[in-house]
Coordinates of C-alpha atoms in Angstrom, one line a residue:
X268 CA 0.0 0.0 0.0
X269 CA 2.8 2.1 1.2
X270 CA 4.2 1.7 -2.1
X271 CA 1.5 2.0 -4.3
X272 CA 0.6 5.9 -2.6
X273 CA 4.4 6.5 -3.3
X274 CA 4.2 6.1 -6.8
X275 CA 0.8 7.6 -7.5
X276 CA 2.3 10.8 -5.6
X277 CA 5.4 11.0 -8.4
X278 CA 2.7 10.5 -10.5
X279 CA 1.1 13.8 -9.1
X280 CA 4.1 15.7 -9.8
X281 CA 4.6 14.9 -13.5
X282 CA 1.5 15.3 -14.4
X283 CA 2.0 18.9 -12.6
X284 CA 5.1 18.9 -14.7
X285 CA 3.5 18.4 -18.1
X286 CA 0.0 20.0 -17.8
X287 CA -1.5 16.7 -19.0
X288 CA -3.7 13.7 -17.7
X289 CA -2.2 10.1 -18.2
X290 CA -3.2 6.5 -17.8
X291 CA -1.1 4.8 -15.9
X292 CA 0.1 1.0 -17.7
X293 CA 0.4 -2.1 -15.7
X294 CA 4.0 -2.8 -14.1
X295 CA 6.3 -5.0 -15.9
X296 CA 7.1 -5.8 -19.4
X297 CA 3.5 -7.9 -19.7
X298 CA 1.3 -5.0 -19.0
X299 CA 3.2 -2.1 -21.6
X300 CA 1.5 -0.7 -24.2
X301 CA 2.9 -0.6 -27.6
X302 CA 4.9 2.4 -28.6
X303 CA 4.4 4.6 -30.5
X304 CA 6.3 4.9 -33.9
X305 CA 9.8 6.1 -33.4
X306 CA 9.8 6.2 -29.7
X307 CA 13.0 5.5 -27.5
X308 CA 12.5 2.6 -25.6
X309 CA 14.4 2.1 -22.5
X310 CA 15.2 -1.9 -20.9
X311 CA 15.6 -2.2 -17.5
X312 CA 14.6 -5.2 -17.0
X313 CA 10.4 -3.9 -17.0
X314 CA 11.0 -1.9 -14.5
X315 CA 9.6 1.2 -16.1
X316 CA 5.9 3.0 -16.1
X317 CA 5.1 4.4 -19.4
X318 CA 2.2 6.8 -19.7
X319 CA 0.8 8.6 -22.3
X320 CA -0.5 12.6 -21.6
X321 CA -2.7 14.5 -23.2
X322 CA -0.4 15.5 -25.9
X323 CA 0.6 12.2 -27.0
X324 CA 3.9 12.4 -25.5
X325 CA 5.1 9.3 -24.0
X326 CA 5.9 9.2 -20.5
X327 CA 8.5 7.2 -18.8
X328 CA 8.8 6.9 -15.3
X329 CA 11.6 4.6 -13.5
X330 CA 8.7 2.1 -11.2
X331 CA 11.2 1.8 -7.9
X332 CA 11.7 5.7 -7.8
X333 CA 9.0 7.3 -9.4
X334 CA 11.5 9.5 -11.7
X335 CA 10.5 10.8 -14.9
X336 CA 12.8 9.1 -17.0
X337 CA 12.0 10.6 -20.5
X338 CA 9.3 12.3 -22.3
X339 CA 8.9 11.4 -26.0
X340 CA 7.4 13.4 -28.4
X341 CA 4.7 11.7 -31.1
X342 CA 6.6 10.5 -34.0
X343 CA 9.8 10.1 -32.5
X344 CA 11.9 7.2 -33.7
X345 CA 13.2 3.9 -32.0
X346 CA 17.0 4.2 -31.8
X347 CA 19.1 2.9 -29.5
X348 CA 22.0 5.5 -30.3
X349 CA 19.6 8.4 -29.1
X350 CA 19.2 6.3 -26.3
X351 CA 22.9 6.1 -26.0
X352 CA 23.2 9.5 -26.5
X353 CA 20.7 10.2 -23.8
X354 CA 22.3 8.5 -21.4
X355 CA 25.4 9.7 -22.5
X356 CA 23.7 13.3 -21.4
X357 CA 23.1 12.2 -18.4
X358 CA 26.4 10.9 -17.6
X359 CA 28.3 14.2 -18.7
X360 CA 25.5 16.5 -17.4
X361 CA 25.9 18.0 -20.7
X362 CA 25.4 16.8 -24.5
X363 CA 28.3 14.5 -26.3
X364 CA 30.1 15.5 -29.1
X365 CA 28.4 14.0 -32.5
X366 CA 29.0 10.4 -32.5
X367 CA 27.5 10.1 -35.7
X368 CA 30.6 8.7 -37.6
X369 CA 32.1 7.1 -34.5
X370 CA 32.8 3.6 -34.3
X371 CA 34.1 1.1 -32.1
X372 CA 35.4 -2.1 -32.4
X373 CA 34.2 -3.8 -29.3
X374 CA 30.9 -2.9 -30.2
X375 CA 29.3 -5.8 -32.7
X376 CA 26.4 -2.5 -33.0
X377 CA 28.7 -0.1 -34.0
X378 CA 30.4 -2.8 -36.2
X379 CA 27.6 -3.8 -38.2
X380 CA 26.5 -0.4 -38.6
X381 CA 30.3 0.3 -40.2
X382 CA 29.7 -2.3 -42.1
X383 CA 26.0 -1.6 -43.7
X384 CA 27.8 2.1 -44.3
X385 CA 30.0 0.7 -46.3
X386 CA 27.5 -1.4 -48.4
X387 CA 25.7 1.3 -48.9
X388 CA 28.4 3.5 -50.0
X389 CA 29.3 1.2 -52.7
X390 CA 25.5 1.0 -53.9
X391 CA 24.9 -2.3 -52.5
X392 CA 21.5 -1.6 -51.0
X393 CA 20.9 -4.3 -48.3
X394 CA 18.4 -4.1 -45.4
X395 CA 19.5 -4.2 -41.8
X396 CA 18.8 -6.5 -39.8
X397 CA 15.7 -7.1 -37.9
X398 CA 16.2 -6.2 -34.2
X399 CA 14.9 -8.3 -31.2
X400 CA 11.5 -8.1 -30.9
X401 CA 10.3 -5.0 -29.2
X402 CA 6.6 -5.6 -27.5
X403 CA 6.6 -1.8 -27.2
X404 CA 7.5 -0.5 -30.6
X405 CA 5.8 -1.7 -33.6
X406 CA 9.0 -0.4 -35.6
X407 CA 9.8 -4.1 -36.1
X408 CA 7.7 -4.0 -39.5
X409 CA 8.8 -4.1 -42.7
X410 CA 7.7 -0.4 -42.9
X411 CA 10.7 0.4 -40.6
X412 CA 13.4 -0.3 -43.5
X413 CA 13.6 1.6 -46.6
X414 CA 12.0 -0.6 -49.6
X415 CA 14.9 -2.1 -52.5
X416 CA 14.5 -0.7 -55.9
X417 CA 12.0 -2.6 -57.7
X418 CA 11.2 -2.8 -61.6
X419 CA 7.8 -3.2 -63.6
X420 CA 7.2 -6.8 -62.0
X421 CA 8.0 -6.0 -58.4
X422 CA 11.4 -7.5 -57.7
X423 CA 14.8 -6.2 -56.8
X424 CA 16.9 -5.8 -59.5
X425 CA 19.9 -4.2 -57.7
X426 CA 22.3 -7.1 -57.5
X427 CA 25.7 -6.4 -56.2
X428 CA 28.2 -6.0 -59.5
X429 CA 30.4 -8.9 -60.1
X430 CA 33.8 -8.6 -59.2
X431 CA 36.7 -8.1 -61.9
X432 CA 38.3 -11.2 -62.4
X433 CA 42.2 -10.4 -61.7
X434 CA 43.0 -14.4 -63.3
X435 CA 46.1 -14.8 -65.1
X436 CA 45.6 -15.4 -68.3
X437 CA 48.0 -18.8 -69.0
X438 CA 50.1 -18.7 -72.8
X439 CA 50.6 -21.6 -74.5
X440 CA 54.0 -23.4 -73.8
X441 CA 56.7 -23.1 -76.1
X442 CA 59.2 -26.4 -77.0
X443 CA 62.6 -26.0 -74.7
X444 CA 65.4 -23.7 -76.6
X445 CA 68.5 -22.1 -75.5
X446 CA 68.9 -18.2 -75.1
X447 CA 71.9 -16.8 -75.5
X448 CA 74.5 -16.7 -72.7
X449 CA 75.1 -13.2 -72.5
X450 CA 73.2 -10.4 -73.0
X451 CA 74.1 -8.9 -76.8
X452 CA 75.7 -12.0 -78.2
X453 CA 73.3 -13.9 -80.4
X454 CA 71.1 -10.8 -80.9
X455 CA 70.5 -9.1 -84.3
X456 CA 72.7 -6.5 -84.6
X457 CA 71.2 -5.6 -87.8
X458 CA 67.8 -6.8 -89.2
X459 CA 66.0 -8.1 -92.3
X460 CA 62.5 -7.3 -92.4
X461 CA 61.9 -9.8 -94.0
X462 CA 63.9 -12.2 -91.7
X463 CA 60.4 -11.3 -89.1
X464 CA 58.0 -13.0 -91.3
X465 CA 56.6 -16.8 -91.1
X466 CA 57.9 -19.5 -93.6
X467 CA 55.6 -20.0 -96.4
X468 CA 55.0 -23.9 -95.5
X469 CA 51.7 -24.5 -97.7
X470 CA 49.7 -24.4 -95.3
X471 CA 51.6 -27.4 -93.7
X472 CA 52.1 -27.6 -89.9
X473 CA 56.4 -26.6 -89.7
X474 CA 58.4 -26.6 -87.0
X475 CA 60.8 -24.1 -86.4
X476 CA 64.2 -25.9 -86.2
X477 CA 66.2 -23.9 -83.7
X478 CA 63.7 -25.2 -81.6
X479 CA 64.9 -28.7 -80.1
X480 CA 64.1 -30.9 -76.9
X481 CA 67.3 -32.4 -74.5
X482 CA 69.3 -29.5 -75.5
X483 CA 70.8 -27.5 -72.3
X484 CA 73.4 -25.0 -72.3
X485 CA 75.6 -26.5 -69.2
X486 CA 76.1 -30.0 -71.3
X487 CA 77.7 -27.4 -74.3
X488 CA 80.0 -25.6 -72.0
X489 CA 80.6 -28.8 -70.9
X490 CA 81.4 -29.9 -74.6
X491 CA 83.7 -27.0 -74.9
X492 CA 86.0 -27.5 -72.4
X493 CA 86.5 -31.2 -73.5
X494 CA 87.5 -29.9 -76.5
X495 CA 89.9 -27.4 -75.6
X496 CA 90.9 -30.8 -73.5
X497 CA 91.9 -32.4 -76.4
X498 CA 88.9 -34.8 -75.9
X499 CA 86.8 -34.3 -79.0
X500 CA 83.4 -34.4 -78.2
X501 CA 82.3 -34.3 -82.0
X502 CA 80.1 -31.6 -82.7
X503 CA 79.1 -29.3 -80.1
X504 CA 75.2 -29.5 -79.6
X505 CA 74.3 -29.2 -76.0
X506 CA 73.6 -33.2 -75.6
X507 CA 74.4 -35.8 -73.5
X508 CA 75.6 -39.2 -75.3
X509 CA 77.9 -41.7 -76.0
X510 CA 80.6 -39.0 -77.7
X511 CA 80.4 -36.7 -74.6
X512 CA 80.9 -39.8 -72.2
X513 CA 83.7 -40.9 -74.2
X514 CA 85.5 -37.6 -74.3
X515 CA 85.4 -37.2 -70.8
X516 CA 86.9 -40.1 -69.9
X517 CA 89.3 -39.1 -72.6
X518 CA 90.0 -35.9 -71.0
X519 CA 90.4 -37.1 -67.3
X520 CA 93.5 -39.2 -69.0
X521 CA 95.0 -36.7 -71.1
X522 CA 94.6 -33.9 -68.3
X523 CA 94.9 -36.0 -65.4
X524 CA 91.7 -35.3 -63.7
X525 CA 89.3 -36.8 -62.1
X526 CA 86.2 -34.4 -63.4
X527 CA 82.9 -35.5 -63.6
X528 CA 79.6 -34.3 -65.8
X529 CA 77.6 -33.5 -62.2
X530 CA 80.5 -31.0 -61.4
X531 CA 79.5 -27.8 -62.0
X532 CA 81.7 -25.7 -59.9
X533 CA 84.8 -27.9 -61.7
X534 CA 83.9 -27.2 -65.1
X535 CA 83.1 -23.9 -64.2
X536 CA 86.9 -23.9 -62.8
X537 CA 88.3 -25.7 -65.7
X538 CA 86.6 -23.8 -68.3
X539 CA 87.9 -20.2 -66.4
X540 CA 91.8 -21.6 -66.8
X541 CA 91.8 -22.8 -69.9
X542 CA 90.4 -19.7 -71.7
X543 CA 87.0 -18.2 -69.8
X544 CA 83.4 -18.1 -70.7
X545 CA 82.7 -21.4 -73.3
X546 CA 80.8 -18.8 -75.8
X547 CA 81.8 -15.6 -77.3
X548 CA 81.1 -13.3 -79.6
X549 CA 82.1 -13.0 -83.6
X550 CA 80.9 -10.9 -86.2
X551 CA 79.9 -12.4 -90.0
X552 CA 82.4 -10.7 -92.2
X553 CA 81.8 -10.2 -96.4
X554 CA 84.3 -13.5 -97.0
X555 CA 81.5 -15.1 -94.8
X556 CA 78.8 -14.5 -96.4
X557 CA 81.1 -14.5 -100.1
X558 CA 81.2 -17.8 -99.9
X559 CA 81.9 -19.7 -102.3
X560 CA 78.4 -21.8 -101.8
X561 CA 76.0 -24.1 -103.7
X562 CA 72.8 -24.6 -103.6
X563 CA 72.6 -28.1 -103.1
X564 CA 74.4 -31.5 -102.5
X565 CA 73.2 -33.8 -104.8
X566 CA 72.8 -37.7 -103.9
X567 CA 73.8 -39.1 -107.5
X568 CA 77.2 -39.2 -107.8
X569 CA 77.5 -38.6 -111.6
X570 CA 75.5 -35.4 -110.6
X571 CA 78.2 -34.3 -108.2
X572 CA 81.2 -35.0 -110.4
X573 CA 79.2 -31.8 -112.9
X574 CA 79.8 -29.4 -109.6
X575 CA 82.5 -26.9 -109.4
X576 CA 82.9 -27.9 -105.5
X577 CA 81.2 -30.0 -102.8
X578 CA 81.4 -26.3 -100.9
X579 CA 79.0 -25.6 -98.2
X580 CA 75.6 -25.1 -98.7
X581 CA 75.1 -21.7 -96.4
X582 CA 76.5 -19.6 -94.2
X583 CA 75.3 -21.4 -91.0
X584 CA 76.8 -24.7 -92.2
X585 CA 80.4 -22.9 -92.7
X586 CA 80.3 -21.2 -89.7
X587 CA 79.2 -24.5 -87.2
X588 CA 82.2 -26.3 -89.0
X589 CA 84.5 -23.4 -88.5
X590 CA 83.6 -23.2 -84.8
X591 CA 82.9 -27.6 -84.1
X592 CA 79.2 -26.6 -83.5
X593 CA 76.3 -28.6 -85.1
X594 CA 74.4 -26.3 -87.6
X595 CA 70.8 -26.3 -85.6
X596 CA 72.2 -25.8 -82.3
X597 CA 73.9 -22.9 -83.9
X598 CA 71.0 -21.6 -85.5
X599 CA 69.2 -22.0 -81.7
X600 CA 71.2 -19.9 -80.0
X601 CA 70.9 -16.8 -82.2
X602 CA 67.1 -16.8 -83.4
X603 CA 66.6 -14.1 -85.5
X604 CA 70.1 -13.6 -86.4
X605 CA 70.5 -12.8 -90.4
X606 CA 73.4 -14.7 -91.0
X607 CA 73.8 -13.2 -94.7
X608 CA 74.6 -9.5 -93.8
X609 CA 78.0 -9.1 -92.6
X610 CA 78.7 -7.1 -89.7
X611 CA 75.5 -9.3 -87.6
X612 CA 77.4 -10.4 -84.5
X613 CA 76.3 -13.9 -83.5
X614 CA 77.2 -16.2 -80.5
X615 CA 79.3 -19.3 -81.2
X616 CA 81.4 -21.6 -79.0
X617 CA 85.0 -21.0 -78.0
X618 CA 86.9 -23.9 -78.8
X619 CA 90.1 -22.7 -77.5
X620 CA 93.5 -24.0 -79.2
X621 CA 93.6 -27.0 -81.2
X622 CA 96.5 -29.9 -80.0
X623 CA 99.6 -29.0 -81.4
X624 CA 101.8 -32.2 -79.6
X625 CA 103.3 -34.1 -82.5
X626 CA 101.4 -37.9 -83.0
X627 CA 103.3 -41.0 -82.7
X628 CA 100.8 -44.1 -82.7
X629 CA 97.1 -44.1 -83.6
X630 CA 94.9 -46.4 -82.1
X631 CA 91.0 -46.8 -83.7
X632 CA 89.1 -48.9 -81.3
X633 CA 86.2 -50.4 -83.1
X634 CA 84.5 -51.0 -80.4
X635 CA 84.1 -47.9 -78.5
X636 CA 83.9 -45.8 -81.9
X637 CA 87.2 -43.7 -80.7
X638 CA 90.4 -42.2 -82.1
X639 CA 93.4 -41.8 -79.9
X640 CA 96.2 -40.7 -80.5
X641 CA 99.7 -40.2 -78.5
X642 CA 102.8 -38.6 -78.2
X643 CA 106.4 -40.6 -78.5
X644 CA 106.3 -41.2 -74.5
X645 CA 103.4 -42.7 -75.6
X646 CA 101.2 -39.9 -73.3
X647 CA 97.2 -39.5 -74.9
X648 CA 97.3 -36.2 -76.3
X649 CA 94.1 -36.7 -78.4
X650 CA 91.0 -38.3 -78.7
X651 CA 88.3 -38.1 -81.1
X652 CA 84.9 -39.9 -82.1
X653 CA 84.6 -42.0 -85.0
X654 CA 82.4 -44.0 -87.7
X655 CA 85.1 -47.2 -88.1
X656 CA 83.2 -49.3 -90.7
X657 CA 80.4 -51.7 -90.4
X658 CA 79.2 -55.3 -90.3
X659 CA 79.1 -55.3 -94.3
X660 CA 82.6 -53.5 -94.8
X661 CA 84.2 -53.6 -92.0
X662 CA 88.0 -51.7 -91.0
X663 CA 90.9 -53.3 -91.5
X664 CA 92.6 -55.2 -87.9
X665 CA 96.0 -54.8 -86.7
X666 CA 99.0 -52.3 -87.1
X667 CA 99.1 -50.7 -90.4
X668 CA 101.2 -47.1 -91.1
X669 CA 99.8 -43.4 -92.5
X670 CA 101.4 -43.6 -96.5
X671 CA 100.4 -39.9 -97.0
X672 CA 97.6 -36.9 -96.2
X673 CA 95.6 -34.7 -98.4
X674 CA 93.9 -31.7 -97.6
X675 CA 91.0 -31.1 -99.8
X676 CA 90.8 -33.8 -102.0
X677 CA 89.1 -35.1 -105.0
X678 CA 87.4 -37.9 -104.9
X679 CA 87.5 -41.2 -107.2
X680 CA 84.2 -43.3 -107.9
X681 CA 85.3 -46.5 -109.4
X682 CA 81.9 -49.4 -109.5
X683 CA 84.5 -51.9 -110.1
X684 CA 86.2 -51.3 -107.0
X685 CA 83.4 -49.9 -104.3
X686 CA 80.5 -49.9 -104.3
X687 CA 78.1 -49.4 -107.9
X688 CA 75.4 -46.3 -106.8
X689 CA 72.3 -46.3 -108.9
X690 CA 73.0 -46.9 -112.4
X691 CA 76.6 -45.1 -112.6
X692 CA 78.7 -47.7 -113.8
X693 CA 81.2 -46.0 -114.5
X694 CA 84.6 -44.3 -113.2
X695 CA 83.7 -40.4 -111.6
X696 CA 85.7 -37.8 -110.0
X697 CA 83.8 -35.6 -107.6
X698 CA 85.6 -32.4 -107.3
X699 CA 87.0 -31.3 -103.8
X700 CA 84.8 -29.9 -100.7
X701 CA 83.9 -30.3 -97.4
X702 CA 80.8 -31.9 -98.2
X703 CA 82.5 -34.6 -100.8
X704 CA 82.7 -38.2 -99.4
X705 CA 85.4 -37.9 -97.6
X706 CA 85.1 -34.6 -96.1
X707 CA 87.7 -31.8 -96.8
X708 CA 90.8 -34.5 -95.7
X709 CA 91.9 -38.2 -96.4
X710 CA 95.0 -39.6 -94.6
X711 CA 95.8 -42.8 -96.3
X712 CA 97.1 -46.2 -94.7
X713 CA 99.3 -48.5 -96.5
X714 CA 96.5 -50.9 -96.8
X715 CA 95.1 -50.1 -100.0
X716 CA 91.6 -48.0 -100.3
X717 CA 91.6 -47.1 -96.6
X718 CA 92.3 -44.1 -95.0
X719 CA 91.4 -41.7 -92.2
X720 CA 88.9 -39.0 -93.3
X721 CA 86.3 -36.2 -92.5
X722 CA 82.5 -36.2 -93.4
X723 CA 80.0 -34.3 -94.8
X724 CA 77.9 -35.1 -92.3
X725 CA 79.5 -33.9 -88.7
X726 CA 76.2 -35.2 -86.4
X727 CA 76.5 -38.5 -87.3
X728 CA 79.7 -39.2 -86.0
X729 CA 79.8 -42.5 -84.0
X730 CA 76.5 -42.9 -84.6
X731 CA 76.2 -44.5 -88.1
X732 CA 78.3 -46.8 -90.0
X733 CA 81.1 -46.1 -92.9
X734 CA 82.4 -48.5 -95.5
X735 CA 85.8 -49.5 -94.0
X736 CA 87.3 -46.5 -93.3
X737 CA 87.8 -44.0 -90.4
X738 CA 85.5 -41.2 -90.4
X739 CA 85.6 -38.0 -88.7
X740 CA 84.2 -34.6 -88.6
X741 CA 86.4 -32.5 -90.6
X742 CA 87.6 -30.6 -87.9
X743 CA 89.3 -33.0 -86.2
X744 CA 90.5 -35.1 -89.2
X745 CA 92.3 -31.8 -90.0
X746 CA 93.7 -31.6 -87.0
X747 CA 95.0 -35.3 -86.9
X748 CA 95.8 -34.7 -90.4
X749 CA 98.4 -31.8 -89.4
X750 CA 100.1 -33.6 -86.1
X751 CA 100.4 -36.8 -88.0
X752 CA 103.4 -37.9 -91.0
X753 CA 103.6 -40.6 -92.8
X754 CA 105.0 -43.7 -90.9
X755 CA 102.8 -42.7 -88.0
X756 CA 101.2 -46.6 -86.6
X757 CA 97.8 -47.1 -87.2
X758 CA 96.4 -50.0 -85.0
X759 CA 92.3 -50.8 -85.1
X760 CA 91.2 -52.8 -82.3
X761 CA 88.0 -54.8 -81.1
X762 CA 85.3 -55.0 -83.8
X763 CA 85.3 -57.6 -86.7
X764 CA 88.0 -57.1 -88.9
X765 CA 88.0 -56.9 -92.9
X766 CA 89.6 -60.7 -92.9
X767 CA 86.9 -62.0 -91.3
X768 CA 83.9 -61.4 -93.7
X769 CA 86.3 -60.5 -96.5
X770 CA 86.4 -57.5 -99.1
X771 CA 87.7 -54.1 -99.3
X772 CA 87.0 -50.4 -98.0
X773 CA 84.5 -48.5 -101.0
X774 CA 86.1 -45.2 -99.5
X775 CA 88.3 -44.8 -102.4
X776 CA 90.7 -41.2 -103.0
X777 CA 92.4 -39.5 -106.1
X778 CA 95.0 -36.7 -105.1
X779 CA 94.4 -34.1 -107.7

């Protein structure tokens, strides 16, 4: 009772306050009315008399003290900032700064009202989130949100945009090629235009052929420095094979070494003292490009006796002889390069010095495919890979001697003797050349029809057969040629020898 005449005495006094007459609402959160539209509500726990005056203002009064909490005008809105900010008011006795653009993070409101900010800012137009249900405020309706955009048949059509996709776009693989070394050396120092355009194939699929698989750049520096060993690799292509495996062991002998292939850091070591980087540069010069060339090797014999010279067929070939390279990996390692226009600088390997230590005994092992050659103390100074006959017409076994050596010579086609080509039946001379049958040298044995000699064909080296004789690439059969005299012992070893299946070498010479 005592309680009840307490509260209707605060009461008293606001309604003195206001100039208005109220109903006064059932205690507890049961017995409240329904806001009105846009009014603050206040939770403490029901604990609150709200009463409505004459004016429509709403009334709240704190139930234990009979305070007037708040008066709310009609019309105001639900908000639990200005509630914030009302209490804030109270707290300060005075009102806050504008909070309006304040924000803090351990405040999940505050947060998600950053973050619906943002949306909005950005055009993405998405409602908030329903509140908890509010039993005095009927601002819980859909009317409480601003309605999406809608079009002629009533649904949204603002959709966020989609994002940019920021994907790498993925180009097509190219086959594995070599770049040059160093930057300027393989690059076109001066340019064709018409060096840029595509090959007229016919509409055939083509394959450019600098462009080759298994071919790394180590395995040629590699090559070089065998070379400058002594240890002919044969031609120098940036492959692993028999002729690399060959020369190395060759070199670990004649060098003393114990290098191996994996070694990196040791060929790197080896290649820096015995003349630095494996590449370098050289420009094409008009005696280059001068020639003198054909246009093609013919296979018919009686159609290569009519040529001036077996000569080279371009500049590229000339050059990968000159410098022991093979002709595609040259071309690999300076794309683009116009290799007619003297002055164009181009990237080729750097041999080093060729063996100058006078040759004393030969030895052409059959077996292995491999020349070696030594010194009177009987010291390998020389090795090189070699095409030593075949099952048909096999070399020659045991010692034989070097009778004499030619540098570019002719060559003798005799069908009674060698072998009959085609329909030639009769005695030819092919005129001199590097790509004649036997290369641009012949050193002759005192066994009849064989001989030592260079090829026309440098890649195949060790990898094909011959008809009796000793094939090498030219570069190194000129090289032999020029540490070897006649006398020198010749000795072939392993293989079958010519006695056993009978017949004679079809590698037959004519000294002009």
């Amino acid at each position: 009772m005592l309680r009840l005449i307490f509260s209707l005495s605060a009461l008293a006094a606001g309604l003195a306050c206001s100039g208005a007459f109220a109903a006064p609402s059932v205690d507890g959160p049961q017995g409240v009315r329904p806001a009105e539209r846009g009014a603050l509500m206040l939770a403490q726990e029901g604990n609150i008399d709200i009463y409505h005056d004459a004016r429509g203002n709403r009334v709240l009064v704190d139930a234990d003290s009979g305070k007037v909490i708040a008066i709310q005008p009609p019309g105001s809105r639900l908000d639990r900032r200005a509630l914030r900010r009302q209490m804030r008011t109270q707290e300060l006795g005075r009102a806050p700064a504008e909070d309006g653009d304040r924000y803090y993070l351990d405040n999940p409101e505050d947060m998600a009202r950053f973050r619906r900010r943002q949306l909005e800012e950005n055009g993405r137009v998405i409602p908030s989130p329903a509140d908890q249900y509010d039993p005095n405020s009927d601002d819980n309706s859909v009317d409480a949100y601003p309605p999406a955009p809608n079009n002629d048949e009533g649904y949204a059509t603002t959709y966020p945009e989609e994002p940019k996709s920021n994907a790498i776009k993925r180009q097509p693989l190219s086959e594995a090629s070599i770049d040059p070394e160093q930057p300027g050396q393989g690059e076109v120092l001066q340019t064709n235009p018409e060096t840029s355009l595509p090959p007229n194939t016919g509409g055939k699929a083509s394959v450019d052929p600098s462009l080759s698989l298994g071919v790394r750049q180590d395995v040629a520096a590699l090559q070089v420095l065998l070379d400058r060993g002594g240890a002919s690799p044969g031609v120098i292509d940036g492959r692993f094979g028999s002729n690399v495996d060959k020369a190395l062991a060759a070199y670990n002998e004649i060098n003393g070494t114990n290098l191996k292939s994996t070694d990196a850091v040791g060929i790197q070591a080896a290649l820096a003292q015995s003349g630095g980087e494996p590449f370098a540069s050289y420009t094409i010069t008009p005696e280059d490009v001068a020639g003198p060339y054909v246009a093609s090797i013919p296979e018919d014999y009686s159609q290569k006796a009519k040529l001036d010279c077996m000569c080279y067929t371009s500049v590229t070939e000339a050059l990968a002889e000159r410098f022991h390279m093979d002709e595609t990996y040259l071309k690999s390692i300076n794309k683009g390069v116009d290799f007619n226009r003297p002055g164009t600088m181009i990237k080729v390997a750097n041999f080093g010095k060729l063996v100058s230590t006078p040759v004393t005994r030969i030895v052409a092992d059959k077996t292995k495919k491999e020349v070696y050659a030594y010194d009177g103390s009987g010291k390998l100074v020389a090795a090189y890979p070699a095409t030593i006959g075949s099952a048909d017409t096999p070399s020659p076994t045991g010692i034989h001697a070097v009778s004499r050596i030619a540098l570019d010579p002719n060559y003798t086609y005799n069908p009674n003797i060698n072998f009959k080509q085609g329909q030639n039946d009769k005695i030819l001379t092919v005129p001199p050349g590097p790509n004649g049958p036997v290369g641009s040298v012949w050193i002759a044995l005192d066994k009849p029809t064989y001989g030592i000699h260079g090829t026309p064909d440098p890649s195949k080296i060790g990898k094909t057969e011959s008809h009796g004789c000793v094939r090498l690439t030219n570069w190194d059969a000129r090289e032999l040629a020029k540490l070897v005299s006649p006398g020198v012992t010749v000795e072939f070893v392993g293989g079958p020898a010519i006695a056993e299946v009978g017949g004679t070498s079809t590698d037959e010479f004519t000294q002009q």
